Structure formats: C-alpha cells, structure tokens
mmCIF file of C-alpha atoms in Angstrom:
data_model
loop_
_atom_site.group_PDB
_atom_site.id
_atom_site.type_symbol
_atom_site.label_atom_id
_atom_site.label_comp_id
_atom_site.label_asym_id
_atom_site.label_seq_id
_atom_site.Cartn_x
_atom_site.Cartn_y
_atom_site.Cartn_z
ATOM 1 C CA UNK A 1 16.483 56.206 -84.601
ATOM 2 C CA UNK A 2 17.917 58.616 -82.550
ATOM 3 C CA UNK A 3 14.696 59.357 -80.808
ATOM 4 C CA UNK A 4 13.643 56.116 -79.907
ATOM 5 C CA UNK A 5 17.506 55.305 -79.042
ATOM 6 C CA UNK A 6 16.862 58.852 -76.713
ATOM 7 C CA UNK A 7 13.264 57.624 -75.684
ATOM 8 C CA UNK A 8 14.350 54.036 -74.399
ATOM 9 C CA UNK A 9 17.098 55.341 -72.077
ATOM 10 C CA UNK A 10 14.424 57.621 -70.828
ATOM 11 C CA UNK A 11 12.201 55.115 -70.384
ATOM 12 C CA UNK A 12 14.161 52.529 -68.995
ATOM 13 C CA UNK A 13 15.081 54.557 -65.352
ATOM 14 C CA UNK A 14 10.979 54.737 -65.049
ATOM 15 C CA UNK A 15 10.716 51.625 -64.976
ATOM 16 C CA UNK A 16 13.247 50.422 -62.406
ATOM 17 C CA UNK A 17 12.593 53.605 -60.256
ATOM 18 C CA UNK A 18 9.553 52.037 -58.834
ATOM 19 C CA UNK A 19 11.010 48.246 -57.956
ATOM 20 C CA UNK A 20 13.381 50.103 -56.158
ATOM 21 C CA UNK A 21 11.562 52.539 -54.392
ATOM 22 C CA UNK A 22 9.185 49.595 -53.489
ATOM 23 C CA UNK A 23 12.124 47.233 -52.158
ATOM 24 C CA UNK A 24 13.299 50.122 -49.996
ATOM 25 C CA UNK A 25 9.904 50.419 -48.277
ATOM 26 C CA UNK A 26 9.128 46.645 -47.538
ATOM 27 C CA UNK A 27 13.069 46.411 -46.270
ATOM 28 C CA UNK A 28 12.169 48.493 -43.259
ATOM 29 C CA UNK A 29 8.499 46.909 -42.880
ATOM 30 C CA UNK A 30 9.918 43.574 -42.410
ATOM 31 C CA UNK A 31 12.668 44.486 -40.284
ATOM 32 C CA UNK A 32 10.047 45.776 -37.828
ATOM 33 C CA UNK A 33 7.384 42.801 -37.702
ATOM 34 C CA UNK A 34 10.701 40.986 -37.139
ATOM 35 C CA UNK A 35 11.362 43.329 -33.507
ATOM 36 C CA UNK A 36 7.431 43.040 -32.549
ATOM 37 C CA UNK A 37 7.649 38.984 -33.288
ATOM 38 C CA UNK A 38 10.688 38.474 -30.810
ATOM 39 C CA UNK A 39 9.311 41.294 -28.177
ATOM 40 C CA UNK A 40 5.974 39.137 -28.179
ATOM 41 C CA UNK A 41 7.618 35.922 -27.630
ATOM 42 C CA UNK A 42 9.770 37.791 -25.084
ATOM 43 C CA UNK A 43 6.457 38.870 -23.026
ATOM 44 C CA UNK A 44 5.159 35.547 -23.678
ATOM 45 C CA UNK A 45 8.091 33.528 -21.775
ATOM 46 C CA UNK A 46 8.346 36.173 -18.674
ATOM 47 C CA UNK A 47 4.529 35.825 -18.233
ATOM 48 C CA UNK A 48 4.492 32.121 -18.407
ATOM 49 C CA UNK A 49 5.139 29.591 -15.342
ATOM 50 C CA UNK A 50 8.849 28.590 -14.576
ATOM 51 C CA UNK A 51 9.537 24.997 -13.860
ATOM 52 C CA UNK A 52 10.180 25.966 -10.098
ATOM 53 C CA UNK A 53 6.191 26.906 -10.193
ATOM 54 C CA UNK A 54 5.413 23.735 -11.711
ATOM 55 C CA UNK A 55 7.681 21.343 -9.863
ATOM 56 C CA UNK A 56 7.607 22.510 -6.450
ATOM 57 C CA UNK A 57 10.567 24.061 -4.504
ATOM 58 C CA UNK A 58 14.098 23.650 -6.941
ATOM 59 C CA UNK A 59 11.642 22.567 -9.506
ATOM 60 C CA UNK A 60 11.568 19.284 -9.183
ATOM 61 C CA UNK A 61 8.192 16.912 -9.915
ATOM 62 C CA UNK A 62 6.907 14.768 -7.086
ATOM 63 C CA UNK A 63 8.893 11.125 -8.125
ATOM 64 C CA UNK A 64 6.394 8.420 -9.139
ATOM 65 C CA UNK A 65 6.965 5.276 -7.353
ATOM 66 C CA UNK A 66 4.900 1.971 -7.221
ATOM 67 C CA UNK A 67 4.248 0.225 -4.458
ATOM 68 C CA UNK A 68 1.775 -2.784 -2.965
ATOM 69 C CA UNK A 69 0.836 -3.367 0.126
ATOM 70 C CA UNK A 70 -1.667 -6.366 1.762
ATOM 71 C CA UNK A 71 -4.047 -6.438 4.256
ATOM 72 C CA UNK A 72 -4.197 -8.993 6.383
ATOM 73 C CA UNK A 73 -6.607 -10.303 9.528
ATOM 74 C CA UNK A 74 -9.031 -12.244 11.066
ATOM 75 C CA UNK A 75 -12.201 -12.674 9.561
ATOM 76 C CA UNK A 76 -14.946 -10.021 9.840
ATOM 77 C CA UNK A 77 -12.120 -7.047 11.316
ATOM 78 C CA UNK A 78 -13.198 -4.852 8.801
ATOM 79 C CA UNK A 79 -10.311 -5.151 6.254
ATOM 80 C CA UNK A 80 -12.728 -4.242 3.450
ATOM 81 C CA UNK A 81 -14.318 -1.299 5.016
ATOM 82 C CA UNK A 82 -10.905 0.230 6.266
ATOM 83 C CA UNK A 83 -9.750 -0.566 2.204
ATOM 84 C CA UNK A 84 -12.965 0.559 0.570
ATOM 85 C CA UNK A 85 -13.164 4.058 2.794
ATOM 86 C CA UNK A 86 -9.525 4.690 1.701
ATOM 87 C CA UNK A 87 -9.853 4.616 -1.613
ATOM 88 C CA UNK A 88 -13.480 5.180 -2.783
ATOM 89 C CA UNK A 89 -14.093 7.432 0.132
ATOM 90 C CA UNK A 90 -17.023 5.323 1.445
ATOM 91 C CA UNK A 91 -18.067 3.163 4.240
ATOM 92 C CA UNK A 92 -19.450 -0.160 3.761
ATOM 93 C CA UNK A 93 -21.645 -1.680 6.391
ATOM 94 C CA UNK A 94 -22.974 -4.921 5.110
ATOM 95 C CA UNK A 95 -20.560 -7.768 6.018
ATOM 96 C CA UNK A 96 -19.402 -9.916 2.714
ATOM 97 C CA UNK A 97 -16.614 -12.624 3.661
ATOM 98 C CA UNK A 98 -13.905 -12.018 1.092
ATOM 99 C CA UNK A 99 -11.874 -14.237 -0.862
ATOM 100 C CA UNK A 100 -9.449 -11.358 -2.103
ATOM 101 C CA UNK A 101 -9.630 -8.156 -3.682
ATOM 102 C CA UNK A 102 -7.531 -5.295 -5.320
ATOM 103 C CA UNK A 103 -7.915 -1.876 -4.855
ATOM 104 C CA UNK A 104 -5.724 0.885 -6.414
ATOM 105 C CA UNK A 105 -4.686 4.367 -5.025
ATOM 106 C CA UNK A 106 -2.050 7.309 -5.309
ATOM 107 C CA UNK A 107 -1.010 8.299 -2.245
ATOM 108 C CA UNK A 108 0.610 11.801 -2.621
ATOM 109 C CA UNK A 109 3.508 13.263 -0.552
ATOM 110 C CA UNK A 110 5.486 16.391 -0.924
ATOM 111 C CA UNK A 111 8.086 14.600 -3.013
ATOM 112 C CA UNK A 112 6.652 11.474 -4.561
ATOM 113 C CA UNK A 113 3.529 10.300 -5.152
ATOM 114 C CA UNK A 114 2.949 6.263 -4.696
ATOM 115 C CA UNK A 115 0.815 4.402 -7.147
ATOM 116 C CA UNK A 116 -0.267 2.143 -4.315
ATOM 117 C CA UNK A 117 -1.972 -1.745 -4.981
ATOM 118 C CA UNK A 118 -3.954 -2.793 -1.732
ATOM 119 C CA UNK A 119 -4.279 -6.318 -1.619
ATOM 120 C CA UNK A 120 -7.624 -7.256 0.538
ATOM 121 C CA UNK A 121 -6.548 -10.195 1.704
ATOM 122 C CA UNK A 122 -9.349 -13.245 2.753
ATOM 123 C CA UNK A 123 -9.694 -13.834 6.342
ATOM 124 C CA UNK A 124 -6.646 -15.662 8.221
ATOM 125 C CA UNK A 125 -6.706 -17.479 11.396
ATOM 126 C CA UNK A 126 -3.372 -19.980 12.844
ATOM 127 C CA UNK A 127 -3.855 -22.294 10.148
ATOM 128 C CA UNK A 128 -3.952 -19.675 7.279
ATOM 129 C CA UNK A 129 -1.659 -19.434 4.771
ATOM 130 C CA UNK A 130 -0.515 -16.201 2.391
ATOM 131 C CA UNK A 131 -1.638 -16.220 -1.303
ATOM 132 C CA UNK A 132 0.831 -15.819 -3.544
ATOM 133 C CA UNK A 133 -0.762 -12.313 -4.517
ATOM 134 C CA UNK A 134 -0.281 -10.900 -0.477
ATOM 135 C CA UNK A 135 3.354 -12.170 -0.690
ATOM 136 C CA UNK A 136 5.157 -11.718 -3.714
ATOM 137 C CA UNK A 137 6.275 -8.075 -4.391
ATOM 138 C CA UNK A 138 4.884 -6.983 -1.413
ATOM 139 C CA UNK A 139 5.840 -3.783 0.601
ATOM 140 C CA UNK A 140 4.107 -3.629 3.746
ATOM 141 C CA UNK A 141 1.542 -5.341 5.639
ATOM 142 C CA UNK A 142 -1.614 -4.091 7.447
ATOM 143 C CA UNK A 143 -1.920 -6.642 10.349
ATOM 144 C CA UNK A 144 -5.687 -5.645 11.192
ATOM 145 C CA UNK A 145 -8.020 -6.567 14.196
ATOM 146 C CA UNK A 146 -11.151 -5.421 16.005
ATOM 147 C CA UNK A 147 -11.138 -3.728 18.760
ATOM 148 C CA UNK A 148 -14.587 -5.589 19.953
ATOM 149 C CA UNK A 149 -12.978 -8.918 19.452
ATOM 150 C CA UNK A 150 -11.053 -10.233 21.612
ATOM 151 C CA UNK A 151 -10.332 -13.653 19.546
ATOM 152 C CA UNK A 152 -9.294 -11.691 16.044
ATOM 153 C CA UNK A 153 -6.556 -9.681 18.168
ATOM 154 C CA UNK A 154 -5.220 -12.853 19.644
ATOM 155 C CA UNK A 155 -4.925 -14.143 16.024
ATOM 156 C CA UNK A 156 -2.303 -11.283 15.190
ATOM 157 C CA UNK A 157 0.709 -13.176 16.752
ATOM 158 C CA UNK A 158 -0.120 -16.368 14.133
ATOM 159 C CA UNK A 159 -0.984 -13.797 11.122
ATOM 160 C CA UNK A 160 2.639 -12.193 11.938
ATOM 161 C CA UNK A 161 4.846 -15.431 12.333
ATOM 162 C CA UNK A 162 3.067 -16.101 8.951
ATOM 163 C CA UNK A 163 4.259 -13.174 6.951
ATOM 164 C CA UNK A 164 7.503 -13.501 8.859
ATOM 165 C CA UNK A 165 7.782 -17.399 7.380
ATOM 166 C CA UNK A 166 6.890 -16.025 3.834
ATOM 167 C CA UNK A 167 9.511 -13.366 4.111
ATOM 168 C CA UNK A 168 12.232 -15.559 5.291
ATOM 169 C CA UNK A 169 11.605 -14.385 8.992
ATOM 170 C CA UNK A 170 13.718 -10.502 8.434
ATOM 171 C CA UNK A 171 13.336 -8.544 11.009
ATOM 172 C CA UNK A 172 13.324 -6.200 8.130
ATOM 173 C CA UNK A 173 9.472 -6.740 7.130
ATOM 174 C CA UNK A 174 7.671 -3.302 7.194
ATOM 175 C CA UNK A 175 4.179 -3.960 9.506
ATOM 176 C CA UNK A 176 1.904 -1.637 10.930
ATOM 177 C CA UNK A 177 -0.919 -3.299 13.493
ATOM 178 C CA UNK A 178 -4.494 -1.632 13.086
ATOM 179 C CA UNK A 179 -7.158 -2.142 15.055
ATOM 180 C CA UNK A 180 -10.831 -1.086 13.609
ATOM 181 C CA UNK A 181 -14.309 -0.249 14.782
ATOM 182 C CA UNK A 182 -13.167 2.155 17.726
ATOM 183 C CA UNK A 183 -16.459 3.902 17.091
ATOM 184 C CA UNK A 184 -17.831 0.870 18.784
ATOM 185 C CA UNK A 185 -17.029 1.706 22.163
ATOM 186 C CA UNK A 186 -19.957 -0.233 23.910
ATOM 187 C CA UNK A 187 -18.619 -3.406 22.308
ATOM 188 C CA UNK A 188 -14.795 -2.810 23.367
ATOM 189 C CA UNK A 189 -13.203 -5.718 24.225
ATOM 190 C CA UNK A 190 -9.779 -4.563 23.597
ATOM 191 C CA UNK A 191 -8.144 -1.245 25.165
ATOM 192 C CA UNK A 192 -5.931 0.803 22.518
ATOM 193 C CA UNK A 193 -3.359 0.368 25.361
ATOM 194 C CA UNK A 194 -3.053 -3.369 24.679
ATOM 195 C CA UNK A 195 -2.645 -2.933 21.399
ATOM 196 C CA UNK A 196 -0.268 -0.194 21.566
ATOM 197 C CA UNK A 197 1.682 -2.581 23.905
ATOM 198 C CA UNK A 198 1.804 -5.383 21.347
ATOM 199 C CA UNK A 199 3.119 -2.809 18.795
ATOM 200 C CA UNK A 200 5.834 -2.131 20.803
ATOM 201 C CA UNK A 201 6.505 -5.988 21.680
ATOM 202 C CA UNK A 202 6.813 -6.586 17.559
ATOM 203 C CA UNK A 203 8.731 -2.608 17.002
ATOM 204 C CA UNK A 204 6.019 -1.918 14.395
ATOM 205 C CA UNK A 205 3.470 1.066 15.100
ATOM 206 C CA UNK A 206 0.111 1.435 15.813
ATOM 207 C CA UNK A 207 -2.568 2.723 14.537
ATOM 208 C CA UNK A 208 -6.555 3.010 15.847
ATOM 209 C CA UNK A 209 -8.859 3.484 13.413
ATOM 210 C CA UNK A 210 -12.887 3.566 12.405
ATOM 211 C CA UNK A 211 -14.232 3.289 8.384
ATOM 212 C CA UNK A 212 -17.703 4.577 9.493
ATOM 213 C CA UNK A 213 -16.469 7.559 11.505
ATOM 214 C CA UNK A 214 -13.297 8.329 9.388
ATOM 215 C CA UNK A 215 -11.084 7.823 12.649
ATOM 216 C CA UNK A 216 -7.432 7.632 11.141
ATOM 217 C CA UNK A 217 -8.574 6.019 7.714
ATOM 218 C CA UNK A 218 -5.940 7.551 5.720
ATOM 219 C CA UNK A 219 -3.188 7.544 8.304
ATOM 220 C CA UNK A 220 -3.334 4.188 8.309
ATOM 221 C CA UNK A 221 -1.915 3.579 5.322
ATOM 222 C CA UNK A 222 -0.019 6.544 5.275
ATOM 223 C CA UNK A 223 1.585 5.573 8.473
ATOM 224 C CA UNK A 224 2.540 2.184 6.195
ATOM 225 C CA UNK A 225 4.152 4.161 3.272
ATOM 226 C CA UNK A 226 6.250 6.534 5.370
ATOM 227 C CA UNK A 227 7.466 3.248 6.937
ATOM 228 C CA UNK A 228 8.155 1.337 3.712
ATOM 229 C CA UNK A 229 10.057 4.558 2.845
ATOM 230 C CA UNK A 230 12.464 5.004 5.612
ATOM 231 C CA UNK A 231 15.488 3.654 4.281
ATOM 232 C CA UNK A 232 14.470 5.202 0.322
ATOM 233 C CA UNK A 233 14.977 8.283 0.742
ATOM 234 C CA UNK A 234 11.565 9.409 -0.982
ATOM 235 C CA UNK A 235 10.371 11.188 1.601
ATOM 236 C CA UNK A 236 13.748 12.923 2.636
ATOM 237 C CA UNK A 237 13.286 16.949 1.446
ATOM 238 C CA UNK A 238 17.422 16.777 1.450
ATOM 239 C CA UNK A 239 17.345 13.991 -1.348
ATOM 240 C CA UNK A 240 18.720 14.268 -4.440
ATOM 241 C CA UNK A 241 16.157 14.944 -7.186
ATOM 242 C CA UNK A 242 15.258 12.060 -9.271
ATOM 243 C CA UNK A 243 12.915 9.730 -10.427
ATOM 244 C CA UNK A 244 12.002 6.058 -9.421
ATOM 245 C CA UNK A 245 9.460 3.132 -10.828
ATOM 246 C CA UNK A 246 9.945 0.435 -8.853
#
C-alpha cells in the first residue's frame, strides 16, 4: 500500500505538469494574434477613404432634389429635339407633331444633383391651353421658338400670359425663353438680339441654342435649374449641409 500510496502522488504531478505547461504556451499565442488582429484593422482604416474623399469638400454628399420642368412652344420649334439631345444625347431630325412626352434626367451640380422630369409639351398657339401634366408641380418653363420663324416667336407673348394665368399670374414663375435651330442661319428670320430684347422685356434669360450642332443644349436647361434654385439655397457652396426631396 505504501508504494502505490508513494506511486500515485508521483504520478499525479505528471500528469498536471503538461496541462499547465500547455496553458502557459497558448496564453501568450493568443495574446499576440489578438495585437496583429487590431494592428490589421488599424492599417485597414488609415488606408481606406474618409468621408471628406467621398462626399466632396467637409464631406458632405451632393443633396438629391426632384424637380420638373415643361417645355412649352409653337408647333414644329424643335421642343423634342432640344429634349431628346439633352437627355439621350442625340439629335432627331424627322419632324413628329407631339401630343406630350416625358423624359427623365439628373442634372448634377457641385452640391446637389436634380432628378429632373421634362415635360414635352404638344404644340401651343393663342388659343392653347396647359395640360394638367405642364402645370401642376411644375418648376420652370422652357418658353421655346425658332429662330427661322418669325410666327412661333410672336406666339411666345400668348404661351407666357398662359402659364402666367395657370400660375395665378406671380411674377414669381421661373421662365427661361429659348430659341432653336441657330445652325440654320440661311433661314434666320429672327436676330438673337430680338430675342434677347424680349428676355429682358419679361426679366427671364435667354438662351440660343441648336440640337443638331450641340449649340447650348445643356445650358439650356441648366440655365433653368440654377434659376429655379435661386432662392433654395442648393446651389449656395456657404449652405448648410443637408438633404432635400422635394
């Protein structure tokens, strides 16, 4: 008896010696994958892109803003064109009288980008009347003639007084007057002078353009947004950050 009693207690330390020996080298193991883990995520965060990279100056994303905006005219001026150059980047020649389409773009600025609707309005004359599409919820206008006809730039003034009458005659409704085809120089019948002088008459500006050539396509509507704009603040780089659906 004594000599197991002696063998156990010498067998007993053998067996925890290793458990602990083991414990004591995973202790330090772990410890160090630990360090390496954190100094990887470390080098992962410096190397990646702050939100000032992503967002622009202070970090701030462009604001995303809706807007709509109609075209309006006589008939044959080119409303389609001017619309379908703008947005699909692409001039159509053949004439197709339209009864009204939609077209869709994001105009992008420094600070906002505007999810744009362009309502292609049918053609109008002094008896026309809006649609309810070109006048509810709408923005701007485009008040569009052709600079080789003399008749659809004398049709502005009745095209005007209408959208004035739909929009309870505020002096307040954002217009920009376009005149088209200036490629068409042969066929002039109106000088950009007159039309820059009617502009002036109705404190709205003016803008020449040409789908085919790409004359001033995208300022046109441009031109419209930075208008609609003024009083927002959108477009003001000392604006407070923010974001707007509207």
């Amino acid at each position: 008896r004594s000599r197991a009693r002696r063998k156990d207690q010498h067998q007993c330390p053998r067996r925890a010696s290793p458990a602990v020996s083991v414990a004591r080298r995973r202790e330090p193991t772990f410890f160090c994958c630990g360090d390496a883990k954190r100094d990887a995520l470390r080098d992962q965060r410096s190397s990646s892109p702050s939100m000032a990279a992503l967002g622009g100056a202070g970090g701030t994303p462009p604001l995303n803003v809706q807007r709509k905006v109609a075209v309006l005219g006589y008939r044959a001026v080119g409303k389609t064109s001017l619309a379908t150059h703008f947005v699909k980047g692409r001039f159509v020649d053949e004439y197709d009288p339209t009864i009204e389409n939609t077209f869709a773009k994001k105009i992008r600025f420094k600070r906002a980008h505007f999810a744009t609707e362009i309502i292609d309005a049918a053609g109008m004359d002094e008896y026309s009347r809006l649609s309810r599409n070109a006048s509810v919820g709408v923005h701007g206008y485009l008040l569009v003639y052709s600079s080789t006809s003399r008749s659809s730039f004398e049709k502005i003034r009745f095209i005007n007084d209408a959208v004035l009458r739909v929009q309870g005659q505020s002096p307040g409704v954002v217009r920009v007057l376009v005149a088209t085809m200036a490629d068409l120089r042969g066929q002039r019948q109106v000088e950009a002078d007159e039309g820059r002088a009617l502009a002036d008459r109705m404190h709205i500006p003016f803008v020449e353009c040409s789908a085919k050539e790409n004359l001033n396509v995208a300022e046109v509507f441009t031109t419209l947004i930075k208008e609609i704009e003024k009083d927002t603040g959108f477009l003001d780089d000392q604006a407070q950050p923010g974001c707007a659906i509207l």
